[in-house]
């Protein structure tokens, strides 16, 4: 059964209340076609995990503007004033996480680890409610692993088996998110025949990928 | 050529950078530092979203929307540069592989504590990569205007939520250059046309005046 499907079919697996990891850094590397399909199908009460809140009309910001997001876990929301407003009005819960911690929580989720120890956030409000461990004379915060029901990945070149290449800085969170969700969907700028991408150049191995949706379909 | 306040600060910060340094510039004023690198000094700029070897600004002929900086703007990359994902990028940042980071701030204090990511209830942009950068970089330079609307930003103790504890090494403003030491803030240089008294009056923290006080050159 081919992994290459239309956006509608891939998105049909997303239900109210699910958690979704969305790749991209300020919408660079975010699969807009998959975001648009989710806006269209109107599923709600979503928990979104993303580096940022996009813009009101781009990336995960579209889901926020459409009132589909109950909770947002991100490292920065400053460029989407709508996110700040919904947070202050109590309509959307926002959990702010240091960007380096967020990426490690996701990486450990995908790698079967329980979490990570990081010095980031020690002595700040980020520390509240977390265990502090001392290892080899250094203090660390214990940050737990993060997983999700779905991951939306933006791929530059994707072969029909699901191997992915990301161009330049569109890698960002995509690589770790592709490993940390039950269902992984890739919005592909370009789909190629298997073998086109040299085995040494594959950035996300096909085994992580469930669905491939060509941009614009 | 008379530089405006931000240009003068950026130019003085650039004098702290040496060839081979891996440098990460925060958004805002710090990004101007890239324009004042001294001739013959070759610095490796990192962008937290996944690259080293940041080049000059692109023009119409070489813009590529898949190649952006931490501010989301299109950039260029030197051929000897490299791209990587966020896990590797923050391994570089948190793992002590960044020599110098230059950041702005809301408040900084005499212990080297920094507050630059949130004004509770009002401005809530989020910390982004700042906390990781301040904890991981070998040298942390705060580049900012000395005051904000006449109010002191260099305090005895930060009142806003911390970005990190005791990590700042240097503070460079349009009025002076201060080093964070175990005894407190050592004023090492002052801008031409100002006095120690004028700077102290605009600074809540008690400044220790260096015996061999120098003049900043912009």
PDB file of C-alpha atoms in Angstrom, chain A residues 25-26 28-29 51 55 74-79 84 87-88 96-101 103-104 107 117-126 156 167-176 189 203, chain B residues 27 47-51 64-73 75 77 83-88 90-91 94 117-118 121-122 124-133 135 161-165:
ATOM      1  CA  UNK A  25      11.058  27.134  12.815  1.00  0.00           C
ATOM      2  CA  UNK A  26       8.972  30.274  12.307  1.00  0.00           C
ATOM      3  CA  UNK A  28      10.254  27.480   7.704  1.00  0.00           C
ATOM      4  CA  UNK A  29       9.963  23.703   7.253  1.00  0.00           C
ATOM      5  CA  UNK A  51       9.100  25.530  18.349  1.00  0.00           C
ATOM      6  CA  UNK A  55       2.146  33.735  12.484  1.00  0.00           C
ATOM      7  CA  UNK A  74       6.442  26.004  22.486  1.00  0.00           C
ATOM      8  CA  UNK A  75       9.665  27.919  23.201  1.00  0.00           C
ATOM      9  CA  UNK A  76       8.627  31.262  21.741  1.00  0.00           C
ATOM     10  CA  UNK A  77       5.266  32.833  20.875  1.00  0.00           C
ATOM     11  CA  UNK A  78       6.274  36.487  20.497  1.00  0.00           C
ATOM     12  CA  UNK A  79       5.703  36.679  16.745  1.00  0.00           C
ATOM     13  CA  UNK A  84      -0.485  35.814  23.587  1.00  0.00           C
ATOM     14  CA  UNK A  87      -3.310  32.838  26.573  1.00  0.00           C
ATOM     15  CA  UNK A  88      -4.101  35.989  28.572  1.00  0.00           C
ATOM     16  CA  UNK A  96       6.828  27.852  27.465  1.00  0.00           C
ATOM     17  CA  UNK A  97       9.895  25.592  27.324  1.00  0.00           C
ATOM     18  CA  UNK A  98      13.525  26.549  26.651  1.00  0.00           C
ATOM     19  CA  UNK A  99      14.129  25.678  22.990  1.00  0.00           C
ATOM     20  CA  UNK A 100      17.067  23.376  23.735  1.00  0.00           C
ATOM     21  CA  UNK A 101      15.074  21.539  26.398  1.00  0.00           C
ATOM     22  CA  UNK A 103      14.190  19.537  21.341  1.00  0.00           C
ATOM     23  CA  UNK A 104      15.803  17.132  23.850  1.00  0.00           C
ATOM     24  CA  UNK A 107      14.439  13.502  20.915  1.00  0.00           C
ATOM     25  CA  UNK A 117      19.276  16.177  32.510  1.00  0.00           C
ATOM     26  CA  UNK A 118      19.968  19.799  31.554  1.00  0.00           C
ATOM     27  CA  UNK A 119      21.513  22.833  33.283  1.00  0.00           C
ATOM     28  CA  UNK A 120      19.173  25.103  31.335  1.00  0.00           C
ATOM     29  CA  UNK A 121      16.607  26.779  33.569  1.00  0.00           C
ATOM     30  CA  UNK A 122      18.356  26.204  36.915  1.00  0.00           C
ATOM     31  CA  UNK A 123      17.504  29.044  39.305  1.00  0.00           C
ATOM     32  CA  UNK A 124      14.651  30.249  37.092  1.00  0.00           C
ATOM     33  CA  UNK A 125      10.878  29.677  37.147  1.00  0.00           C
ATOM     34  CA  UNK A 126      11.459  26.820  34.671  1.00  0.00           C
ATOM     35  CA  UNK A 156      12.062  19.017   0.835  1.00  0.00           C
ATOM     36  CA  UNK A 167      17.059  21.536   2.524  1.00  0.00           C
ATOM     37  CA  UNK A 168      19.238  23.930   4.556  1.00  0.00           C
ATOM     38  CA  UNK A 169      17.526  25.170   7.747  1.00  0.00           C
ATOM     39  CA  UNK A 170      14.209  23.392   7.152  1.00  0.00           C
ATOM     40  CA  UNK A 171      15.597  20.491   9.210  1.00  0.00           C
ATOM     41  CA  UNK A 172      15.158  22.264  12.588  1.00  0.00           C
ATOM     42  CA  UNK A 173      12.647  20.274  14.714  1.00  0.00           C
ATOM     43  CA  UNK A 174      11.513  18.030  11.845  1.00  0.00           C
ATOM     44  CA  UNK A 175      14.196  15.394  12.373  1.00  0.00           C
ATOM     45  CA  UNK A 176      13.469  14.675  16.041  1.00  0.00           C
ATOM     46  CA  UNK A 189       7.823  19.639  -1.729  1.00  0.00           C
ATOM     47  CA  UNK A 203      18.112  12.511   7.040  1.00  0.00           C
TER      48      UNK A 203
ATOM     49  CA  UNK B  27      17.924  39.023  17.770  1.00  0.00           C
ATOM     50  CA  UNK B  47      22.162  30.579  13.862  1.00  0.00           C
ATOM     51  CA  UNK B  48      20.237  28.583  16.502  1.00  0.00           C
ATOM     52  CA  UNK B  49      17.781  27.211  13.943  1.00  0.00           C
ATOM     53  CA  UNK B  50      20.509  25.120  12.402  1.00  0.00           C
ATOM     54  CA  UNK B  51      23.577  26.540  10.684  1.00  0.00           C
ATOM     55  CA  UNK B  64      16.508  30.972  -0.760  1.00  0.00           C
ATOM     56  CA  UNK B  65      13.469  30.696   1.522  1.00  0.00           C
ATOM     57  CA  UNK B  66      14.730  27.372   2.890  1.00  0.00           C
ATOM     58  CA  UNK B  67      17.795  29.158   4.297  1.00  0.00           C
ATOM     59  CA  UNK B  68      16.852  31.510   7.138  1.00  0.00           C
ATOM     60  CA  UNK B  69      18.271  32.811  10.413  1.00  0.00           C
ATOM     61  CA  UNK B  70      16.872  32.720  13.941  1.00  0.00           C
ATOM     62  CA  UNK B  71      14.821  35.793  13.068  1.00  0.00           C
ATOM     63  CA  UNK B  72      13.196  33.932  10.160  1.00  0.00           C
ATOM     64  CA  UNK B  73      14.885  36.150   7.547  1.00  0.00           C
ATOM     65  CA  UNK B  75      20.356  34.594   4.757  1.00  0.00           C
ATOM     66  CA  UNK B  77      25.825  30.593   4.040  1.00  0.00           C
ATOM     67  CA  UNK B  83      23.587  23.020   8.303  1.00  0.00           C
ATOM     68  CA  UNK B  84      22.148  20.695  10.944  1.00  0.00           C
ATOM     69  CA  UNK B  85      18.966  20.054  12.933  1.00  0.00           C
ATOM     70  CA  UNK B  86      17.846  21.681  16.210  1.00  0.00           C
ATOM     71  CA  UNK B  87      19.161  18.843  18.411  1.00  0.00           C
ATOM     72  CA  UNK B  88      22.672  19.307  17.003  1.00  0.00           C
ATOM     73  CA  UNK B  90      21.420  23.097  20.793  1.00  0.00           C
ATOM     74  CA  UNK B  91      24.115  20.532  21.463  1.00  0.00           C
ATOM     75  CA  UNK B  94      24.377  24.010  25.499  1.00  0.00           C
ATOM     76  CA  UNK B 117      12.505  36.877  28.271  1.00  0.00           C
ATOM     77  CA  UNK B 118       9.330  37.870  30.069  1.00  0.00           C
ATOM     78  CA  UNK B 121       1.212  39.711  32.584  1.00  0.00           C
ATOM     79  CA  UNK B 122       2.430  42.110  29.910  1.00  0.00           C
ATOM     80  CA  UNK B 124       5.251  37.141  27.122  1.00  0.00           C
ATOM     81  CA  UNK B 125       7.408  36.348  24.060  1.00  0.00           C
ATOM     82  CA  UNK B 126       8.956  33.211  25.626  1.00  0.00           C
ATOM     83  CA  UNK B 127      12.591  32.317  26.246  1.00  0.00           C
ATOM     84  CA  UNK B 128      13.352  30.738  22.857  1.00  0.00           C
ATOM     85  CA  UNK B 129      17.010  29.705  22.895  1.00  0.00           C
ATOM     86  CA  UNK B 130      18.147  32.405  25.351  1.00  0.00           C
ATOM     87  CA  UNK B 131      18.317  30.237  28.470  1.00  0.00           C
ATOM     88  CA  UNK B 132      20.352  27.545  26.692  1.00  0.00           C
ATOM     89  CA  UNK B 133      22.672  30.152  25.164  1.00  0.00           C
ATOM     90  CA  UNK B 135      24.056  28.718  30.269  1.00  0.00           C
ATOM     91  CA  UNK B 161      12.058  36.473  36.155  1.00  0.00           C
ATOM     92  CA  UNK B 162      15.583  35.211  35.473  1.00  0.00           C
ATOM     93  CA  UNK B 163      16.879  33.897  32.161  1.00  0.00           C
ATOM     94  CA  UNK B 164      19.875  32.397  33.976  1.00  0.00           C
ATOM     95  CA  UNK B 165      21.793  32.781  37.233  1.00  0.00           C
TER      96      UNK B 165
END
